[in-house]
């Protein structure tokens, strides 16, 4: 379906009031978008966090009158009509738009992650099928890529592991495909638990993946624990992770910026000898053995 899009900078407008004004003018969709490429990292489930510079994109029926609508919107928002930009958006098969940009990627020598529709024909390839969805984790983000590369190089066949903050379940699915016996998955976001179950089943390894809706149920004494979260929760979780990994087991942490390495290393030093195992685009992966 084609659309007419009107857009404006949110600036000091209240987001809820701006959204209500757009719908009152007949909008069929309102999107808040990042105007300057400032990432918003890890909003909690249900949390609505905006960027420092937010652009509001408002869709109307394609046959609407741009000038008349811009004047109505300018009145409803209380901003000058010259601050509202109009453009026509051509018809596309929206459900398939992501296919253009998402292709199979290789991690290490053997591990491939790709969408279901793409053929991956490499001798010895270990293939994880993953389509973009609501939960984080397709392999395109450096923090996920670091963990996938660690798994490809270091995972011991038959390992039992925890994927803490599983998102889409990509790390658990990759681990099982690479030879792990059992992956226990937990996330604070219920949507992630649904996505992990779906992705494990879609990859034919559902029986090797257990989903936990409370961290209290996770088993103690696993061989490997992977957590791609962020510096602050990782530091807070150090005592819990220490109790979940067996002596001699491995902890793999991601979601850490270069300047946060010393904080995370310090938080874990009582129980783990942490060291960097990879860097990508300012992100660092840390791993260490439990003493
Ligand atoms: C960056 S995503 C990583 C997803 C996936 N494991 C990957 O590597 O792509 C982080 C995930 O951790 C979850 N998360 C954030 N804080 C958490 C916490 N304190 N406990 C458990 N999960 C958490 C988020 O809901 C999100 O799904």
PDB file of C-alpha atoms and ligand atoms in Angstrom:
ATOM      1  CA  UNK A   1       0.000   0.000   0.000  1.00  0.00           C
ATOM      2  CA  UNK A   2       1.383   3.520  -0.780  1.00  0.00           C
ATOM      3  CA  UNK A   3       1.246   6.249   1.898  1.00  0.00           C
ATOM      4  CA  UNK A   4       1.642   9.965   2.418  1.00  0.00           C
ATOM      5  CA  UNK A   5       4.230  10.581   5.172  1.00  0.00           C
ATOM      6  CA  UNK A   6       4.389  13.797   7.201  1.00  0.00           C
ATOM      7  CA  UNK A   7       7.354  14.107   9.571  1.00  0.00           C
ATOM      8  CA  UNK A   8       8.644  16.578  12.156  1.00  0.00           C
ATOM      9  CA  UNK A   9      11.228  16.786  14.979  1.00  0.00           C
ATOM     10  CA  UNK A  10       9.746  15.989  18.396  1.00  0.00           C
ATOM     11  CA  UNK A  11      11.993  18.530  20.199  1.00  0.00           C
ATOM     12  CA  UNK A  12      10.130  19.700  23.323  1.00  0.00           C
ATOM     13  CA  UNK A  13       6.728  18.224  22.443  1.00  0.00           C
ATOM     14  CA  UNK A  14       5.392  15.564  24.826  1.00  0.00           C
ATOM     15  CA  UNK A  15       5.460  12.221  22.913  1.00  0.00           C
ATOM     16  CA  UNK A  16       2.016  11.031  24.042  1.00  0.00           C
ATOM     17  CA  UNK A  17       0.369  14.373  23.208  1.00  0.00           C
ATOM     18  CA  UNK A  18       2.126  14.508  19.807  1.00  0.00           C
ATOM     19  CA  UNK A  19       0.994  10.971  19.011  1.00  0.00           C
ATOM     20  CA  UNK A  20      -2.595  11.758  20.040  1.00  0.00           C
ATOM     21  CA  UNK A  21      -2.571  14.903  17.837  1.00  0.00           C
ATOM     22  CA  UNK A  22      -1.406  12.838  14.837  1.00  0.00           C
ATOM     23  CA  UNK A  23      -4.166  10.269  15.283  1.00  0.00           C
ATOM     24  CA  UNK A  24      -6.725  13.052  15.799  1.00  0.00           C
ATOM     25  CA  UNK A  25      -5.694  14.338  12.333  1.00  0.00           C
ATOM     26  CA  UNK A  26      -6.443  10.926  10.796  1.00  0.00           C
ATOM     27  CA  UNK A  27      -2.996   9.217  10.887  1.00  0.00           C
ATOM     28  CA  UNK A  28      -2.947   5.468  10.359  1.00  0.00           C
ATOM     29  CA  UNK A  29       0.505   5.003  12.007  1.00  0.00           C
ATOM     30  CA  UNK A  30       2.925   7.073  14.104  1.00  0.00           C
ATOM     31  CA  UNK A  31       6.606   6.086  14.423  1.00  0.00           C
ATOM     32  CA  UNK A  32       9.257   7.661  16.652  1.00  0.00           C
ATOM     33  CA  UNK A  33      12.632   7.346  14.933  1.00  0.00           C
ATOM     34  CA  UNK A  34      16.258   8.065  15.774  1.00  0.00           C
ATOM     35  CA  UNK A  35      17.116  11.344  13.991  1.00  0.00           C
ATOM     36  CA  UNK A  36      20.894  11.214  14.606  1.00  0.00           C
ATOM     37  CA  UNK A  37      21.993   7.592  15.058  1.00  0.00           C
ATOM     38  CA  UNK A  38      22.180   7.655  18.885  1.00  0.00           C
ATOM     39  CA  UNK A  39      21.592   4.045  19.964  1.00  0.00           C
ATOM     40  CA  UNK A  40      19.158   3.410  22.829  1.00  0.00           C
ATOM     41  CA  UNK A  41      20.592   0.359  24.567  1.00  0.00           C
ATOM     42  CA  UNK A  42      18.467  -2.216  26.342  1.00  0.00           C
ATOM     43  CA  UNK A  43      15.146  -0.633  27.313  1.00  0.00           C
ATOM     44  CA  UNK A  44      13.480  -2.872  29.901  1.00  0.00           C
ATOM     45  CA  UNK A  45      10.335  -4.794  28.838  1.00  0.00           C
ATOM     46  CA  UNK A  46       7.490  -2.271  28.588  1.00  0.00           C
ATOM     47  CA  UNK A  47       9.867   0.694  28.949  1.00  0.00           C
ATOM     48  CA  UNK A  48       9.428   3.454  26.317  1.00  0.00           C
ATOM     49  CA  UNK A  49      12.718   5.342  25.907  1.00  0.00           C
ATOM     50  CA  UNK A  50      13.303   7.946  23.193  1.00  0.00           C
ATOM     51  CA  UNK A  51      16.466   9.248  21.536  1.00  0.00           C
ATOM     52  CA  UNK A  52      17.988  12.676  22.309  1.00  0.00           C
ATOM     53  CA  UNK A  53      16.912  13.757  18.774  1.00  0.00           C
ATOM     54  CA  UNK A  54      13.657  12.097  17.739  1.00  0.00           C
ATOM     55  CA  UNK A  55      11.912  12.399  14.388  1.00  0.00           C
ATOM     56  CA  UNK A  56       8.188  11.606  14.283  1.00  0.00           C
ATOM     57  CA  UNK A  57       7.016   9.939  11.062  1.00  0.00           C
ATOM     58  CA  UNK A  58       3.269   9.926  10.505  1.00  0.00           C
ATOM     59  CA  UNK A  59       1.521   7.898   7.804  1.00  0.00           C
ATOM     60  CA  UNK A  60      -1.732   8.913   6.117  1.00  0.00           C
ATOM     61  CA  UNK A  61      -3.714   7.474   3.209  1.00  0.00           C
ATOM     62  CA  UNK A  62      -1.860   8.124  -0.055  1.00  0.00           C
ATOM     63  CA  UNK A  63      -4.718  10.169  -1.537  1.00  0.00           C
ATOM     64  CA  UNK A  64      -4.703  12.700   1.377  1.00  0.00           C
ATOM     65  CA  UNK A  65      -3.983  16.377   0.606  1.00  0.00           C
ATOM     66  CA  UNK A  66      -0.462  17.107   1.948  1.00  0.00           C
ATOM     67  CA  UNK A  67      -0.871  20.882   2.389  1.00  0.00           C
ATOM     68  CA  UNK A  68      -4.251  20.604   4.148  1.00  0.00           C
ATOM     69  CA  UNK A  69      -2.996  17.822   6.437  1.00  0.00           C
ATOM     70  CA  UNK A  70       0.240  19.669   7.270  1.00  0.00           C
ATOM     71  CA  UNK A  71      -1.799  22.741   8.282  1.00  0.00           C
ATOM     72  CA  UNK A  72      -4.128  20.627  10.441  1.00  0.00           C
ATOM     73  CA  UNK A  73      -1.174  18.856  12.071  1.00  0.00           C
ATOM     74  CA  UNK A  74       0.681  22.122  12.639  1.00  0.00           C
ATOM     75  CA  UNK A  75      -2.409  23.507  14.458  1.00  0.00           C
ATOM     76  CA  UNK A  76      -2.898  20.347  16.526  1.00  0.00           C
ATOM     77  CA  UNK A  77       0.791  20.220  17.551  1.00  0.00           C
ATOM     78  CA  UNK A  78       1.298  23.961  17.973  1.00  0.00           C
ATOM     79  CA  UNK A  79       4.360  24.057  15.677  1.00  0.00           C
ATOM     80  CA  UNK A  80       5.022  26.027  12.472  1.00  0.00           C
ATOM     81  CA  UNK A  81       3.774  24.358   9.280  1.00  0.00           C
ATOM     82  CA  UNK A  82       7.242  24.918   7.734  1.00  0.00           C
ATOM     83  CA  UNK A  83       8.656  22.388  10.246  1.00  0.00           C
ATOM     84  CA  UNK A  84       6.524  19.575   8.776  1.00  0.00           C
ATOM     85  CA  UNK A  85       7.913  17.678   5.773  1.00  0.00           C
ATOM     86  CA  UNK A  86       5.707  15.707   3.382  1.00  0.00           C
ATOM     87  CA  UNK A  87       6.691  12.875   1.034  1.00  0.00           C
ATOM     88  CA  UNK A  88       4.955  10.088  -0.830  1.00  0.00           C
ATOM     89  CA  UNK A  89       5.980   6.538   0.079  1.00  0.00           C
ATOM     90  CA  UNK A  90       5.665   4.116  -2.814  1.00  0.00           C
ATOM     91  CA  UNK A  91       3.966   0.757  -2.463  1.00  0.00           C
ATOM     92  CA  UNK A  92       6.193  -2.171  -1.343  1.00  0.00           C
ATOM     93  CA  UNK A  93       5.652  -5.705  -0.105  1.00  0.00           C
ATOM     94  CA  UNK A  94       6.315  -4.555   3.471  1.00  0.00           C
ATOM     95  CA  UNK A  95       6.450  -8.065   4.988  1.00  0.00           C
ATOM     96  CA  UNK A  96       9.424  -8.890   2.741  1.00  0.00           C
ATOM     97  CA  UNK A  97      11.382  -5.621   3.014  1.00  0.00           C
ATOM     98  CA  UNK A  98      13.859  -7.073   5.528  1.00  0.00           C
ATOM     99  CA  UNK A  99      14.860  -9.800   3.056  1.00  0.00           C
ATOM    100  CA  UNK A 100      16.802  -7.226   1.031  1.00  0.00           C
ATOM    101  CA  UNK A 101      19.236  -6.482   3.850  1.00  0.00           C
ATOM    102  CA  UNK A 102      19.530  -9.730   5.790  1.00  0.00           C
ATOM    103  CA  UNK A 103      21.783 -12.422   4.345  1.00  0.00           C
ATOM    104  CA  UNK A 104      23.717 -15.388   5.648  1.00  0.00           C
ATOM    105  CA  UNK A 105      26.806 -14.517   7.703  1.00  0.00           C
ATOM    106  CA  UNK A 106      29.743 -16.703   8.705  1.00  0.00           C
ATOM    107  CA  UNK A 107      31.232 -16.800  12.204  1.00  0.00           C
ATOM    108  CA  UNK A 108      34.627 -18.460  12.562  1.00  0.00           C
ATOM    109  CA  UNK A 109      35.281 -21.259  10.052  1.00  0.00           C
ATOM    110  CA  UNK A 110      32.074 -23.317  10.106  1.00  0.00           C
ATOM    111  CA  UNK A 111      29.186 -21.473  11.730  1.00  0.00           C
ATOM    112  CA  UNK A 112      26.650 -19.787   9.447  1.00  0.00           C
ATOM    113  CA  UNK A 113      23.559 -17.828  10.483  1.00  0.00           C
ATOM    114  CA  UNK A 114      21.068 -17.027   7.758  1.00  0.00           C
ATOM    115  CA  UNK A 115      17.391 -16.514   6.979  1.00  0.00           C
ATOM    116  CA  UNK A 116      15.226 -19.527   6.183  1.00  0.00           C
ATOM    117  CA  UNK A 117      14.905 -18.700   2.489  1.00  0.00           C
ATOM    118  CA  UNK A 118      18.646 -18.539   1.704  1.00  0.00           C
ATOM    119  CA  UNK A 119      20.673 -21.563   0.541  1.00  0.00           C
ATOM    120  CA  UNK A 120      23.949 -22.061   2.386  1.00  0.00           C
ATOM    121  CA  UNK A 121      26.151 -24.556   0.604  1.00  0.00           C
ATOM    122  CA  UNK A 122      29.599 -24.785   2.154  1.00  0.00           C
ATOM    123  CA  UNK A 123      31.325 -28.043   3.004  1.00  0.00           C
ATOM    124  CA  UNK A 124      31.141 -28.660   6.753  1.00  0.00           C
ATOM    125  CA  UNK A 125      28.858 -25.654   7.406  1.00  0.00           C
ATOM    126  CA  UNK A 126      26.965 -25.641  10.707  1.00  0.00           C
ATOM    127  CA  UNK A 127      23.823 -23.678   9.840  1.00  0.00           C
ATOM    128  CA  UNK A 128      21.554 -21.714  12.182  1.00  0.00           C
ATOM    129  CA  UNK A 129      18.325 -20.457  10.622  1.00  0.00           C
ATOM    130  CA  UNK A 130      17.202 -17.135  12.079  1.00  0.00           C
ATOM    131  CA  UNK A 131      14.762 -14.587  10.644  1.00  0.00           C
ATOM    132  CA  UNK A 132      14.647 -11.116  12.199  1.00  0.00           C
ATOM    133  CA  UNK A 133      11.883 -10.877  14.818  1.00  0.00           C
ATOM    134  CA  UNK A 134      10.895  -8.936  17.919  1.00  0.00           C
ATOM    135  CA  UNK A 135      13.661 -10.343  20.141  1.00  0.00           C
ATOM    136  CA  UNK A 136      17.297  -9.197  19.876  1.00  0.00           C
ATOM    137  CA  UNK A 137      19.794 -11.471  18.141  1.00  0.00           C
ATOM    138  CA  UNK A 138      20.299 -12.186  14.440  1.00  0.00           C
ATOM    139  CA  UNK A 139      24.101 -12.076  14.465  1.00  0.00           C
ATOM    140  CA  UNK A 140      24.319  -8.648  12.818  1.00  0.00           C
ATOM    141  CA  UNK A 141      25.224  -6.920  16.107  1.00  0.00           C
ATOM    142  CA  UNK A 142      28.917  -7.065  17.116  1.00  0.00           C
ATOM    143  CA  UNK A 143      28.095  -8.229  20.665  1.00  0.00           C
ATOM    144  CA  UNK A 144      26.262 -11.300  19.316  1.00  0.00           C
ATOM    145  CA  UNK A 145      28.945 -11.903  16.689  1.00  0.00           C
ATOM    146  CA  UNK A 146      31.639 -12.001  19.395  1.00  0.00           C
ATOM    147  CA  UNK A 147      29.751 -14.736  21.288  1.00  0.00           C
ATOM    148  CA  UNK A 148      29.083 -16.746  18.118  1.00  0.00           C
ATOM    149  CA  UNK A 149      32.782 -16.651  17.264  1.00  0.00           C
ATOM    150  CA  UNK A 150      33.698 -17.757  20.772  1.00  0.00           C
ATOM    151  CA  UNK A 151      31.283 -20.691  20.496  1.00  0.00           C
ATOM    152  CA  UNK A 152      32.620 -21.724  17.085  1.00  0.00           C
ATOM    153  CA  UNK A 153      36.218 -21.767  18.350  1.00  0.00           C
ATOM    154  CA  UNK A 154      35.881 -23.005  21.918  1.00  0.00           C
ATOM    155  CA  UNK A 155      32.700 -24.959  22.593  1.00  0.00           C
ATOM    156  CA  UNK A 156      33.393 -28.524  23.713  1.00  0.00           C
ATOM    157  CA  UNK A 157      31.047 -31.165  22.359  1.00  0.00           C
ATOM    158  CA  UNK A 158      28.517 -32.391  24.942  1.00  0.00           C
ATOM    159  CA  UNK A 159      28.691 -29.169  26.998  1.00  0.00           C
ATOM    160  CA  UNK A 160      25.745 -28.066  29.140  1.00  0.00           C
ATOM    161  CA  UNK A 161      25.331 -24.318  29.097  1.00  0.00           C
ATOM    162  CA  UNK A 162      23.229 -21.335  30.102  1.00  0.00           C
ATOM    163  CA  UNK A 163      22.284 -18.567  27.661  1.00  0.00           C
ATOM    164  CA  UNK A 164      21.466 -15.776  30.141  1.00  0.00           C
ATOM    165  CA  UNK A 165      19.577 -12.949  28.375  1.00  0.00           C
ATOM    166  CA  UNK A 166      18.786 -15.235  25.450  1.00  0.00           C
ATOM    167  CA  UNK A 167      16.878 -12.729  23.238  1.00  0.00           C
ATOM    168  CA  UNK A 168      16.094 -14.647  20.030  1.00  0.00           C
ATOM    169  CA  UNK A 169      17.934 -17.712  21.396  1.00  0.00           C
ATOM    170  CA  UNK A 170      20.604 -17.397  18.720  1.00  0.00           C
ATOM    171  CA  UNK A 171      23.478 -18.320  21.057  1.00  0.00           C
ATOM    172  CA  UNK A 172      21.670 -21.353  22.485  1.00  0.00           C
ATOM    173  CA  UNK A 173      20.673 -22.595  19.036  1.00  0.00           C
ATOM    174  CA  UNK A 174      24.202 -22.085  17.684  1.00  0.00           C
ATOM    175  CA  UNK A 175      25.690 -23.859  20.709  1.00  0.00           C
ATOM    176  CA  UNK A 176      23.475 -26.923  20.276  1.00  0.00           C
ATOM    177  CA  UNK A 177      24.172 -27.028  16.534  1.00  0.00           C
ATOM    178  CA  UNK A 178      27.896 -26.912  17.373  1.00  0.00           C
ATOM    179  CA  UNK A 179      27.565 -29.909  19.683  1.00  0.00           C
ATOM    180  CA  UNK A 180      26.274 -28.720  23.089  1.00  0.00           C
ATOM    181  CA  UNK A 181      24.125 -31.332  24.801  1.00  0.00           C
ATOM    182  CA  UNK A 182      21.699 -28.943  26.491  1.00  0.00           C
ATOM    183  CA  UNK A 183      21.169 -25.156  26.548  1.00  0.00           C
ATOM    184  CA  UNK A 184      19.205 -23.534  29.384  1.00  0.00           C
ATOM    185  CA  UNK A 185      17.761 -20.161  28.375  1.00  0.00           C
ATOM    186  CA  UNK A 186      16.521 -17.287  30.491  1.00  0.00           C
ATOM    187  CA  UNK A 187      15.515 -13.683  29.726  1.00  0.00           C
ATOM    188  CA  UNK A 188      13.626 -10.994  31.656  1.00  0.00           C
ATOM    189  CA  UNK A 189      11.590 -10.296  28.490  1.00  0.00           C
ATOM    190  CA  UNK A 190       8.742 -12.825  27.991  1.00  0.00           C
ATOM    191  CA  UNK A 191       8.813 -12.106  24.235  1.00  0.00           C
ATOM    192  CA  UNK A 192      12.405 -13.384  24.138  1.00  0.00           C
ATOM    193  CA  UNK A 193      11.371 -16.680  25.736  1.00  0.00           C
ATOM    194  CA  UNK A 194       8.693 -17.180  23.061  1.00  0.00           C
ATOM    195  CA  UNK A 195      11.175 -16.299  20.302  1.00  0.00           C
ATOM    196  CA  UNK A 196      13.781 -18.692  21.711  1.00  0.00           C
ATOM    197  CA  UNK A 197      11.283 -21.562  21.820  1.00  0.00           C
ATOM    198  CA  UNK A 198      10.160 -20.821  18.231  1.00  0.00           C
ATOM    199  CA  UNK A 199      13.710 -20.517  16.923  1.00  0.00           C
ATOM    200  CA  UNK A 200      14.888 -23.681  18.671  1.00  0.00           C
ATOM    201  CA  UNK A 201      11.950 -25.624  17.194  1.00  0.00           C
ATOM    202  CA  UNK A 202      12.434 -24.078  13.743  1.00  0.00           C
ATOM    203  CA  UNK A 203      16.054 -25.275  13.846  1.00  0.00           C
ATOM    204  CA  UNK A 204      14.996 -28.798  14.817  1.00  0.00           C
ATOM    205  CA  UNK A 205      16.803 -28.747  18.175  1.00  0.00           C
ATOM    206  CA  UNK A 206      13.876 -27.943  20.486  1.00  0.00           C
ATOM    207  CA  UNK A 207      14.564 -31.020  22.648  1.00  0.00           C
ATOM    208  CA  UNK A 208      18.027 -29.673  23.542  1.00  0.00           C
ATOM    209  CA  UNK A 209      16.817 -26.244  24.659  1.00  0.00           C
ATOM    210  CA  UNK A 210      15.094 -25.579  28.003  1.00  0.00           C
ATOM    211  CA  UNK A 211      13.404 -22.268  28.638  1.00  0.00           C
ATOM    212  CA  UNK A 212      13.174 -20.811  32.141  1.00  0.00           C
ATOM    213  CA  UNK A 213      10.858 -17.917  33.016  1.00  0.00           C
ATOM    214  CA  UNK A 214      12.664 -17.381  36.322  1.00  0.00           C
ATOM    215  CA  UNK A 215      16.418 -17.304  36.878  1.00  0.00           C
ATOM    216  CA  UNK A 216      15.856 -19.196  40.141  1.00  0.00           C
ATOM    217  CA  UNK A 217      15.154 -22.388  38.180  1.00  0.00           C
ATOM    218  CA  UNK A 218      18.456 -22.396  36.282  1.00  0.00           C
ATOM    219  CA  UNK A 219      20.687 -25.385  37.067  1.00  0.00           C
ATOM    220  CA  UNK A 220      23.956 -24.936  38.958  1.00  0.00           C
ATOM    221  CA  UNK A 221      27.240 -26.430  37.781  1.00  0.00           C
ATOM    222  CA  UNK A 222      27.008 -25.816  34.019  1.00  0.00           C
ATOM    223  CA  UNK A 223      30.096 -26.008  31.799  1.00  0.00           C
ATOM    224  CA  UNK A 224      29.556 -22.654  30.075  1.00  0.00           C
ATOM    225  CA  UNK A 225      27.480 -19.541  30.793  1.00  0.00           C
ATOM    226  CA  UNK A 226      27.046 -16.939  28.032  1.00  0.00           C
ATOM    227  CA  UNK A 227      25.593 -13.515  28.776  1.00  0.00           C
ATOM    228  CA  UNK A 228      25.363 -10.749  26.196  1.00  0.00           C
ATOM    229  CA  UNK A 229      23.644  -8.063  28.267  1.00  0.00           C
ATOM    230  CA  UNK A 230      25.266  -4.724  29.239  1.00  0.00           C
ATOM    231  CA  UNK A 231      27.962  -3.615  31.684  1.00  0.00           C
ATOM    232  CA  UNK A 232      25.716  -2.610  34.584  1.00  0.00           C
ATOM    233  CA  UNK A 233      23.557  -5.761  34.800  1.00  0.00           C
ATOM    234  CA  UNK A 234      26.611  -7.928  34.092  1.00  0.00           C
ATOM    235  CA  UNK A 235      28.416  -6.446  37.111  1.00  0.00           C
ATOM    236  CA  UNK A 236      25.338  -6.912  39.314  1.00  0.00           C
ATOM    237  CA  UNK A 237      24.967 -10.543  38.175  1.00  0.00           C
ATOM    238  CA  UNK A 238      28.544 -11.596  39.105  1.00  0.00           C
ATOM    239  CA  UNK A 239      27.611 -13.484  42.321  1.00  0.00           C
ATOM    240  CA  UNK A 240      24.774 -15.312  40.541  1.00  0.00           C
ATOM    241  CA  UNK A 241      26.958 -16.330  37.595  1.00  0.00           C
ATOM    242  CA  UNK A 242      29.679 -17.498  39.992  1.00  0.00           C
ATOM    243  CA  UNK A 243      27.174 -19.881  41.584  1.00  0.00           C
ATOM    244  CA  UNK A 244      25.912 -21.241  38.240  1.00  0.00           C
ATOM    245  CA  UNK A 245      29.237 -22.169  36.562  1.00  0.00           C
ATOM    246  CA  UNK A 246      31.085 -25.310  37.745  1.00  0.00           C
ATOM    247  CA  UNK A 247      34.698 -24.952  38.936  1.00  0.00           C
ATOM    248  CA  UNK A 248      36.817 -24.957  35.758  1.00  0.00           C
ATOM    249  CA  UNK A 249      33.780 -23.954  33.669  1.00  0.00           C
ATOM    250  CA  UNK A 250      33.774 -20.987  31.304  1.00  0.00           C
ATOM    251  CA  UNK A 251      32.033 -17.631  31.538  1.00  0.00           C
ATOM    252  CA  UNK A 252      31.575 -15.626  28.323  1.00  0.00           C
ATOM    253  CA  UNK A 253      30.426 -12.012  28.632  1.00  0.00           C
ATOM    254  CA  UNK A 254      29.502  -9.549  25.891  1.00  0.00           C
ATOM    255  CA  UNK A 255      27.775  -6.158  25.648  1.00  0.00           C
ATOM    256  CA  UNK A 256      30.829  -4.429  27.144  1.00  0.00           C
ATOM    257  CA  UNK A 257      32.363  -1.238  25.717  1.00  0.00           C
ATOM    258  CA  UNK A 258      36.163  -0.905  25.775  1.00  0.00           C
ATOM    259  CA  UNK A 259      36.067   1.638  28.633  1.00  0.00           C
ATOM    260  CA  UNK A 260      33.942  -0.737  30.776  1.00  0.00           C
ATOM    261  CA  UNK A 261      36.348  -3.711  30.633  1.00  0.00           C
ATOM    262  CA  UNK A 262      38.076  -2.857  33.922  1.00  0.00           C
ATOM    263  CA  UNK A 263      34.724  -2.496  35.791  1.00  0.00           C
ATOM    264  CA  UNK A 264      33.478  -5.886  34.600  1.00  0.00           C
ATOM    265  CA  UNK A 265      36.831  -7.601  35.217  1.00  0.00           C
ATOM    266  CA  UNK A 266      36.843  -6.193  38.767  1.00  0.00           C
ATOM    267  CA  UNK A 267      33.251  -7.334  39.436  1.00  0.00           C
ATOM    268  CA  UNK A 268      34.206 -10.933  38.505  1.00  0.00           C
ATOM    269  CA  UNK A 269      37.759 -11.187  39.834  1.00  0.00           C
ATOM    270  CA  UNK A 270      36.824 -13.025  43.059  1.00  0.00           C
ATOM    271  CA  UNK A 271      35.749 -16.108  41.087  1.00  0.00           C
ATOM    272  CA  UNK A 272      36.927 -15.799  37.450  1.00  0.00           C
ATOM    273  CA  UNK A 273      40.169 -14.880  35.661  1.00  0.00           C
ATOM    274  CA  UNK A 274      38.606 -12.706  32.984  1.00  0.00           C
ATOM    275  CA  UNK A 275      40.416 -11.687  29.792  1.00  0.00           C
ATOM    276  CA  UNK A 276      39.377 -10.240  26.423  1.00  0.00           C
ATOM    277  CA  UNK A 277      38.833 -12.762  23.639  1.00  0.00           C
ATOM    278  CA  UNK A 278      37.685 -10.408  20.858  1.00  0.00           C
ATOM    279  CA  UNK A 279      36.903  -6.824  19.847  1.00  0.00           C
ATOM    280  CA  UNK A 280      34.426  -5.434  17.316  1.00  0.00           C
ATOM    281  CA  UNK A 281      33.411  -1.831  16.688  1.00  0.00           C
ATOM    282  CA  UNK A 282      34.300  -0.689  20.217  1.00  0.00           C
ATOM    283  CA  UNK A 283      32.683  -3.735  21.881  1.00  0.00           C
ATOM    284  CA  UNK A 284      34.810  -6.252  23.786  1.00  0.00           C
ATOM    285  CA  UNK A 285      34.089  -9.908  24.591  1.00  0.00           C
ATOM    286  CA  UNK A 286      35.436 -11.154  27.925  1.00  0.00           C
ATOM    287  CA  UNK A 287      35.827 -14.770  28.991  1.00  0.00           C
ATOM    288  CA  UNK A 288      37.261 -16.521  31.997  1.00  0.00           C
ATOM    289  CA  UNK A 289      37.448 -19.834  33.851  1.00  0.00           C
ATOM    290  CA  UNK A 290      35.771 -20.339  37.203  1.00  0.00           C
ATOM    291  CA  UNK A 291      38.299 -20.967  39.988  1.00  0.00           C
TER     292      UNK A 291
HETATM  293  C1  LIG B   1      21.738  -7.732  23.718  1.00  0.00           C
HETATM  294  S1  LIG B   1      20.414  -8.850  23.926  1.00  0.00           S
HETATM  295  C2  LIG B   1      21.262 -10.376  23.612  1.00  0.00           C
HETATM  296  C3  LIG B   1      20.410 -11.408  22.949  1.00  0.00           C
HETATM  297  C4  LIG B   1      21.178 -12.625  22.476  1.00  0.00           C
HETATM  298  N1  LIG B   1      21.657 -13.409  23.588  1.00  0.00           N
HETATM  299  C5  LIG B   1      22.342 -12.230  21.582  1.00  0.00           C
HETATM  300  O1  LIG B   1      23.485 -12.448  21.975  1.00  0.00           O
HETATM  301  O2  LIG B   1      22.096 -11.670  20.516  1.00  0.00           O
HETATM  302  C6  LIG B   1      20.247  -8.855  25.670  1.00  0.00           C
HETATM  303  C7  LIG B   1      19.080  -9.649  26.193  1.00  0.00           C
HETATM  304  O3  LIG B   1      19.234  -9.709  27.604  1.00  0.00           O
HETATM  305  C8  LIG B   1      17.984  -9.479  28.220  1.00  0.00           C
HETATM  306  N2  LIG B   1      18.280  -8.919  29.546  1.00  0.00           N
HETATM  307  C9  LIG B   1      18.618  -7.654  29.866  1.00  0.00           C
HETATM  308  N3  LIG B   1      18.854  -7.552  31.194  1.00  0.00           N
HETATM  309  C10 LIG B   1      18.672  -8.785  31.717  1.00  0.00           C
HETATM  310  C11 LIG B   1      18.766  -9.331  33.029  1.00  0.00           C
HETATM  311  N4  LIG B   1      19.095  -8.586  34.076  1.00  0.00           N
HETATM  312  N5  LIG B   1      18.499 -10.645  33.197  1.00  0.00           N
HETATM  313  C12 LIG B   1      18.166 -11.425  32.137  1.00  0.00           C
HETATM  314  N6  LIG B   1      18.050 -10.966  30.877  1.00  0.00           N
HETATM  315  C13 LIG B   1      18.308  -9.665  30.658  1.00  0.00           C
HETATM  316  C14 LIG B   1      17.238  -8.563  27.280  1.00  0.00           C
HETATM  317  O4  LIG B   1      15.838  -8.705  27.466  1.00  0.00           O
HETATM  318  C15 LIG B   1      17.723  -9.037  25.915  1.00  0.00           C
HETATM  319  O5  LIG B   1      16.873 -10.005  25.364  1.00  0.00           O
END
